[in-house]
């Protein structure tokens, strides 16, 4: 997808800003920012979007439960909560991730923790790109997009 101005030979500058925060947990050392940031930008572009301001907040189960209760009036644990501030084709948002739930999901699904962590990081961005997972058949669509995003990460890591 050509960005505005490219047809005139004007190269776009980097718009994406990712802020990484933690609440009650250490930053997951398995998440290599030098790999993840260009990957997220590529995933957004793959969906016809421009990555804008993204804030990832890593927390624990009590922290995500508090967010779920306060903002969504849900009284249960979850792996991710995404707040969407996107405008037109620029995706922006706050993405809360419970590292406790990511770890337990990895065990439950016999998945590698790092792969599950990357899956959930991509999941939040995919929500911002307009992919849903609550309605009939939507979970399978989301999973296909997650798998494509994980393949994209492997592809980018292979270029190093």
PDB file of C-alpha atoms in Angstrom:
ATOM      1  CA  UNK A   1       0.000   0.000   0.000  1.00  0.00           C
ATOM      2  CA  UNK A   2       1.452   3.341  -0.985  1.00  0.00           C
ATOM      3  CA  UNK A   3       1.477   5.936   1.724  1.00  0.00           C
ATOM      4  CA  UNK A   4       0.323   9.463   0.995  1.00  0.00           C
ATOM      5  CA  UNK A   5       3.090  11.358  -0.768  1.00  0.00           C
ATOM      6  CA  UNK A   6       4.980   8.303  -2.041  1.00  0.00           C
ATOM      7  CA  UNK A   7       3.609   8.807  -5.554  1.00  0.00           C
ATOM      8  CA  UNK A   8       5.458  12.172  -5.577  1.00  0.00           C
ATOM      9  CA  UNK A   9       8.704  10.501  -4.575  1.00  0.00           C
ATOM     10  CA  UNK A  10       8.407  11.724  -1.007  1.00  0.00           C
ATOM     11  CA  UNK A  11       9.491   9.109   1.516  1.00  0.00           C
ATOM     12  CA  UNK A  12       7.425   8.887   4.703  1.00  0.00           C
ATOM     13  CA  UNK A  13       9.185   9.258   8.031  1.00  0.00           C
ATOM     14  CA  UNK A  14       8.768   6.838  10.875  1.00  0.00           C
ATOM     15  CA  UNK A  15       5.524   7.521  12.693  1.00  0.00           C
ATOM     16  CA  UNK A  16       5.396   4.539  15.028  1.00  0.00           C
ATOM     17  CA  UNK A  17       6.187   5.042  18.679  1.00  0.00           C
ATOM     18  CA  UNK A  18       6.059   2.127  21.087  1.00  0.00           C
ATOM     19  CA  UNK A  19       6.172   2.671  24.814  1.00  0.00           C
ATOM     20  CA  UNK A  20       6.858  -0.376  26.951  1.00  0.00           C
ATOM     21  CA  UNK A  21       5.626  -0.225  30.553  1.00  0.00           C
ATOM     22  CA  UNK A  22       5.422  -2.695  33.410  1.00  0.00           C
ATOM     23  CA  UNK A  23       3.151  -2.932  36.427  1.00  0.00           C
ATOM     24  CA  UNK A  24       4.013  -5.402  39.215  1.00  0.00           C
ATOM     25  CA  UNK A  25       6.245  -7.434  36.850  1.00  0.00           C
ATOM     26  CA  UNK A  26       9.652  -7.192  35.210  1.00  0.00           C
ATOM     27  CA  UNK A  27       9.849  -6.504  31.502  1.00  0.00           C
ATOM     28  CA  UNK A  28       9.848  -9.872  29.719  1.00  0.00           C
ATOM     29  CA  UNK A  29      13.486 -10.378  28.724  1.00  0.00           C
ATOM     30  CA  UNK A  30      12.328 -12.773  26.008  1.00  0.00           C
ATOM     31  CA  UNK A  31      10.822  -9.846  24.110  1.00  0.00           C
ATOM     32  CA  UNK A  32      13.602  -8.340  22.001  1.00  0.00           C
ATOM     33  CA  UNK A  33      12.551  -4.796  21.147  1.00  0.00           C
ATOM     34  CA  UNK A  34      14.906  -4.639  18.145  1.00  0.00           C
ATOM     35  CA  UNK A  35      12.942  -7.539  16.615  1.00  0.00           C
ATOM     36  CA  UNK A  36       9.464  -6.663  17.846  1.00  0.00           C
ATOM     37  CA  UNK A  37       9.217  -3.018  16.842  1.00  0.00           C
ATOM     38  CA  UNK A  38       9.876  -3.453  13.081  1.00  0.00           C
ATOM     39  CA  UNK A  39       7.723  -6.581  13.175  1.00  0.00           C
ATOM     40  CA  UNK A  40       4.722  -4.710  14.593  1.00  0.00           C
ATOM     41  CA  UNK A  41       5.190  -1.981  12.009  1.00  0.00           C
ATOM     42  CA  UNK A  42       5.206  -4.652   9.267  1.00  0.00           C
ATOM     43  CA  UNK A  43       2.112  -6.399  10.670  1.00  0.00           C
ATOM     44  CA  UNK A  44       0.222  -3.098  10.666  1.00  0.00           C
ATOM     45  CA  UNK A  45       1.326  -2.453   7.070  1.00  0.00           C
ATOM     46  CA  UNK A  46       0.245  -5.979   6.086  1.00  0.00           C
ATOM     47  CA  UNK A  47      -3.260  -4.926   7.171  1.00  0.00           C
ATOM     48  CA  UNK A  48      -3.194  -1.616   5.302  1.00  0.00           C
ATOM     49  CA  UNK A  49      -2.513   0.349   8.477  1.00  0.00           C
ATOM     50  CA  UNK A  50       0.176   2.685   9.742  1.00  0.00           C
ATOM     51  CA  UNK A  51       1.481   2.005  13.240  1.00  0.00           C
ATOM     52  CA  UNK A  52       1.121   5.134  15.357  1.00  0.00           C
ATOM     53  CA  UNK A  53       1.461   5.378  19.126  1.00  0.00           C
ATOM     54  CA  UNK A  54       1.313   1.998  20.836  1.00  0.00           C
ATOM     55  CA  UNK A  55       1.670   1.488  24.563  1.00  0.00           C
ATOM     56  CA  UNK A  56       2.196  -2.027  25.847  1.00  0.00           C
ATOM     57  CA  UNK A  57       1.670  -2.445  29.583  1.00  0.00           C
ATOM     58  CA  UNK A  58       2.848  -5.760  30.993  1.00  0.00           C
ATOM     59  CA  UNK A  59       1.205  -6.682  34.266  1.00  0.00           C
ATOM     60  CA  UNK A  60       0.210  -9.661  36.396  1.00  0.00           C
ATOM     61  CA  UNK A  61      -3.180 -11.322  36.882  1.00  0.00           C
ATOM     62  CA  UNK A  62      -4.294  -9.017  39.728  1.00  0.00           C
ATOM     63  CA  UNK A  63      -3.312  -6.001  37.612  1.00  0.00           C
ATOM     64  CA  UNK A  64      -5.265  -7.075  34.544  1.00  0.00           C
ATOM     65  CA  UNK A  65      -8.237  -8.065  36.708  1.00  0.00           C
ATOM     66  CA  UNK A  66      -8.268  -4.533  38.111  1.00  0.00           C
ATOM     67  CA  UNK A  67      -8.255  -3.038  34.584  1.00  0.00           C
ATOM     68  CA  UNK A  68     -10.961  -5.485  33.487  1.00  0.00           C
ATOM     69  CA  UNK A  69     -13.182  -4.552  36.431  1.00  0.00           C
ATOM     70  CA  UNK A  70     -12.570  -0.808  36.283  1.00  0.00           C
ATOM     71  CA  UNK A  71     -12.948  -0.216  32.555  1.00  0.00           C
ATOM     72  CA  UNK A  72     -14.949  -3.150  31.187  1.00  0.00           C
ATOM     73  CA  UNK A  73     -16.971  -4.221  34.246  1.00  0.00           C
ATOM     74  CA  UNK A  74     -15.730  -7.806  33.747  1.00  0.00           C
ATOM     75  CA  UNK A  75     -14.791  -9.859  36.788  1.00  0.00           C
ATOM     76  CA  UNK A  76     -12.338 -12.350  35.310  1.00  0.00           C
ATOM     77  CA  UNK A  77      -8.712 -12.783  34.302  1.00  0.00           C
ATOM     78  CA  UNK A  78      -7.672 -12.439  30.679  1.00  0.00           C
ATOM     79  CA  UNK A  79      -4.425 -12.396  28.775  1.00  0.00           C
ATOM     80  CA  UNK A  80      -4.975  -9.068  27.016  1.00  0.00           C
ATOM     81  CA  UNK A  81      -7.101  -5.939  27.057  1.00  0.00           C
ATOM     82  CA  UNK A  82      -6.814  -3.475  24.177  1.00  0.00           C
ATOM     83  CA  UNK A  83      -7.974   0.140  24.250  1.00  0.00           C
ATOM     84  CA  UNK A  84      -8.288   1.452  20.713  1.00  0.00           C
ATOM     85  CA  UNK A  85      -7.480   5.105  19.950  1.00  0.00           C
ATOM     86  CA  UNK A  86      -6.994   4.588  16.197  1.00  0.00           C
ATOM     87  CA  UNK A  87      -7.967   7.207  13.654  1.00  0.00           C
ATOM     88  CA  UNK A  88      -8.542   6.216  10.055  1.00  0.00           C
ATOM     89  CA  UNK A  89      -5.581   4.144   8.892  1.00  0.00           C
ATOM     90  CA  UNK A  90      -3.289   5.000  11.830  1.00  0.00           C
ATOM     91  CA  UNK A  91      -3.539   2.461  14.626  1.00  0.00           C
ATOM     92  CA  UNK A  92      -2.904   3.597  18.182  1.00  0.00           C
ATOM     93  CA  UNK A  93      -3.828   2.176  21.536  1.00  0.00           C
ATOM     94  CA  UNK A  94      -2.993   0.923  25.001  1.00  0.00           C
ATOM     95  CA  UNK A  95      -2.492  -2.821  25.261  1.00  0.00           C
ATOM     96  CA  UNK A  96      -2.468  -4.484  28.692  1.00  0.00           C
ATOM     97  CA  UNK A  97      -0.968  -7.979  28.816  1.00  0.00           C
ATOM     98  CA  UNK A  98      -0.977 -10.298  31.824  1.00  0.00           C
ATOM     99  CA  UNK A  99       2.304 -12.205  31.783  1.00  0.00           C
ATOM    100  CA  UNK A 100       0.804 -14.632  34.326  1.00  0.00           C
ATOM    101  CA  UNK A 101      -2.012 -15.573  31.952  1.00  0.00           C
ATOM    102  CA  UNK A 102       0.331 -15.710  28.947  1.00  0.00           C
ATOM    103  CA  UNK A 103       2.489 -18.208  30.850  1.00  0.00           C
ATOM    104  CA  UNK A 104      -0.486 -20.328  31.948  1.00  0.00           C
ATOM    105  CA  UNK A 105      -1.943 -20.253  28.404  1.00  0.00           C
ATOM    106  CA  UNK A 106       1.393 -21.424  27.012  1.00  0.00           C
ATOM    107  CA  UNK A 107       1.248 -24.421  29.359  1.00  0.00           C
ATOM    108  CA  UNK A 108      -2.415 -25.091  28.660  1.00  0.00           C
ATOM    109  CA  UNK A 109      -1.896 -25.064  24.883  1.00  0.00           C
ATOM    110  CA  UNK A 110       1.515 -26.818  25.019  1.00  0.00           C
ATOM    111  CA  UNK A 111       3.059 -23.763  23.387  1.00  0.00           C
ATOM    112  CA  UNK A 112       6.454 -22.230  23.901  1.00  0.00           C
ATOM    113  CA  UNK A 113       6.213 -19.212  26.260  1.00  0.00           C
ATOM    114  CA  UNK A 114       8.074 -16.886  23.874  1.00  0.00           C
ATOM    115  CA  UNK A 115       5.802 -17.852  20.978  1.00  0.00           C
ATOM    116  CA  UNK A 116       2.711 -17.311  23.122  1.00  0.00           C
ATOM    117  CA  UNK A 117       4.053 -13.932  24.269  1.00  0.00           C
ATOM    118  CA  UNK A 118       4.619 -12.864  20.655  1.00  0.00           C
ATOM    119  CA  UNK A 119       1.162 -14.161  19.730  1.00  0.00           C
ATOM    120  CA  UNK A 120      -0.474 -11.999  22.400  1.00  0.00           C
ATOM    121  CA  UNK A 121       1.605  -8.937  21.488  1.00  0.00           C
ATOM    122  CA  UNK A 122       0.442  -9.347  17.878  1.00  0.00           C
ATOM    123  CA  UNK A 123      -3.134 -10.041  19.039  1.00  0.00           C
ATOM    124  CA  UNK A 124      -3.400  -6.561  20.549  1.00  0.00           C
ATOM    125  CA  UNK A 125      -2.181  -4.897  17.363  1.00  0.00           C
ATOM    126  CA  UNK A 126      -4.525  -7.047  15.270  1.00  0.00           C
ATOM    127  CA  UNK A 127      -7.461  -5.789  17.338  1.00  0.00           C
ATOM    128  CA  UNK A 128      -6.340  -2.248  16.493  1.00  0.00           C
ATOM    129  CA  UNK A 129      -6.250  -3.270  12.815  1.00  0.00           C
ATOM    130  CA  UNK A 130      -9.915  -4.257  13.067  1.00  0.00           C
ATOM    131  CA  UNK A 131      -9.686  -8.022  13.596  1.00  0.00           C
ATOM    132  CA  UNK A 132     -12.225  -9.243  16.167  1.00  0.00           C
ATOM    133  CA  UNK A 133     -12.444 -12.537  18.027  1.00  0.00           C
ATOM    134  CA  UNK A 134     -15.720 -12.567  19.954  1.00  0.00           C
ATOM    135  CA  UNK A 135     -18.357 -13.365  17.313  1.00  0.00           C
ATOM    136  CA  UNK A 136     -19.085 -16.637  15.502  1.00  0.00           C
ATOM    137  CA  UNK A 137     -16.076 -17.728  13.461  1.00  0.00           C
ATOM    138  CA  UNK A 138     -14.034 -14.677  14.459  1.00  0.00           C
ATOM    139  CA  UNK A 139     -11.693 -16.579  16.777  1.00  0.00           C
ATOM    140  CA  UNK A 140     -10.510 -18.721  13.856  1.00  0.00           C
ATOM    141  CA  UNK A 141      -9.986 -15.611  11.719  1.00  0.00           C
ATOM    142  CA  UNK A 142      -7.962 -13.981  14.517  1.00  0.00           C
ATOM    143  CA  UNK A 143      -5.878 -17.124  14.955  1.00  0.00           C
ATOM    144  CA  UNK A 144      -5.079 -17.182  11.236  1.00  0.00           C
ATOM    145  CA  UNK A 145      -3.927 -13.542  11.426  1.00  0.00           C
ATOM    146  CA  UNK A 146      -1.871 -14.320  14.552  1.00  0.00           C
ATOM    147  CA  UNK A 147      -0.183 -17.219  12.759  1.00  0.00           C
ATOM    148  CA  UNK A 148       0.559 -15.009   9.756  1.00  0.00           C
ATOM    149  CA  UNK A 149       2.047 -12.400  12.102  1.00  0.00           C
ATOM    150  CA  UNK A 150       4.227 -15.041  13.791  1.00  0.00           C
ATOM    151  CA  UNK A 151       5.391 -16.208  10.355  1.00  0.00           C
ATOM    152  CA  UNK A 152       6.219 -12.582   9.516  1.00  0.00           C
ATOM    153  CA  UNK A 153       8.354 -12.342  12.662  1.00  0.00           C
ATOM    154  CA  UNK A 154      10.290 -15.479  11.677  1.00  0.00           C
ATOM    155  CA  UNK A 155      10.762 -14.024   8.204  1.00  0.00           C
ATOM    156  CA  UNK A 156      12.129 -10.737   9.590  1.00  0.00           C
ATOM    157  CA  UNK A 157      14.381 -12.539  12.072  1.00  0.00           C
ATOM    158  CA  UNK A 158      15.759 -14.660   9.229  1.00  0.00           C
ATOM    159  CA  UNK A 159      16.976 -11.537   7.426  1.00  0.00           C
ATOM    160  CA  UNK A 160      19.479 -10.687  10.158  1.00  0.00           C
TER     161      UNK A 160
END
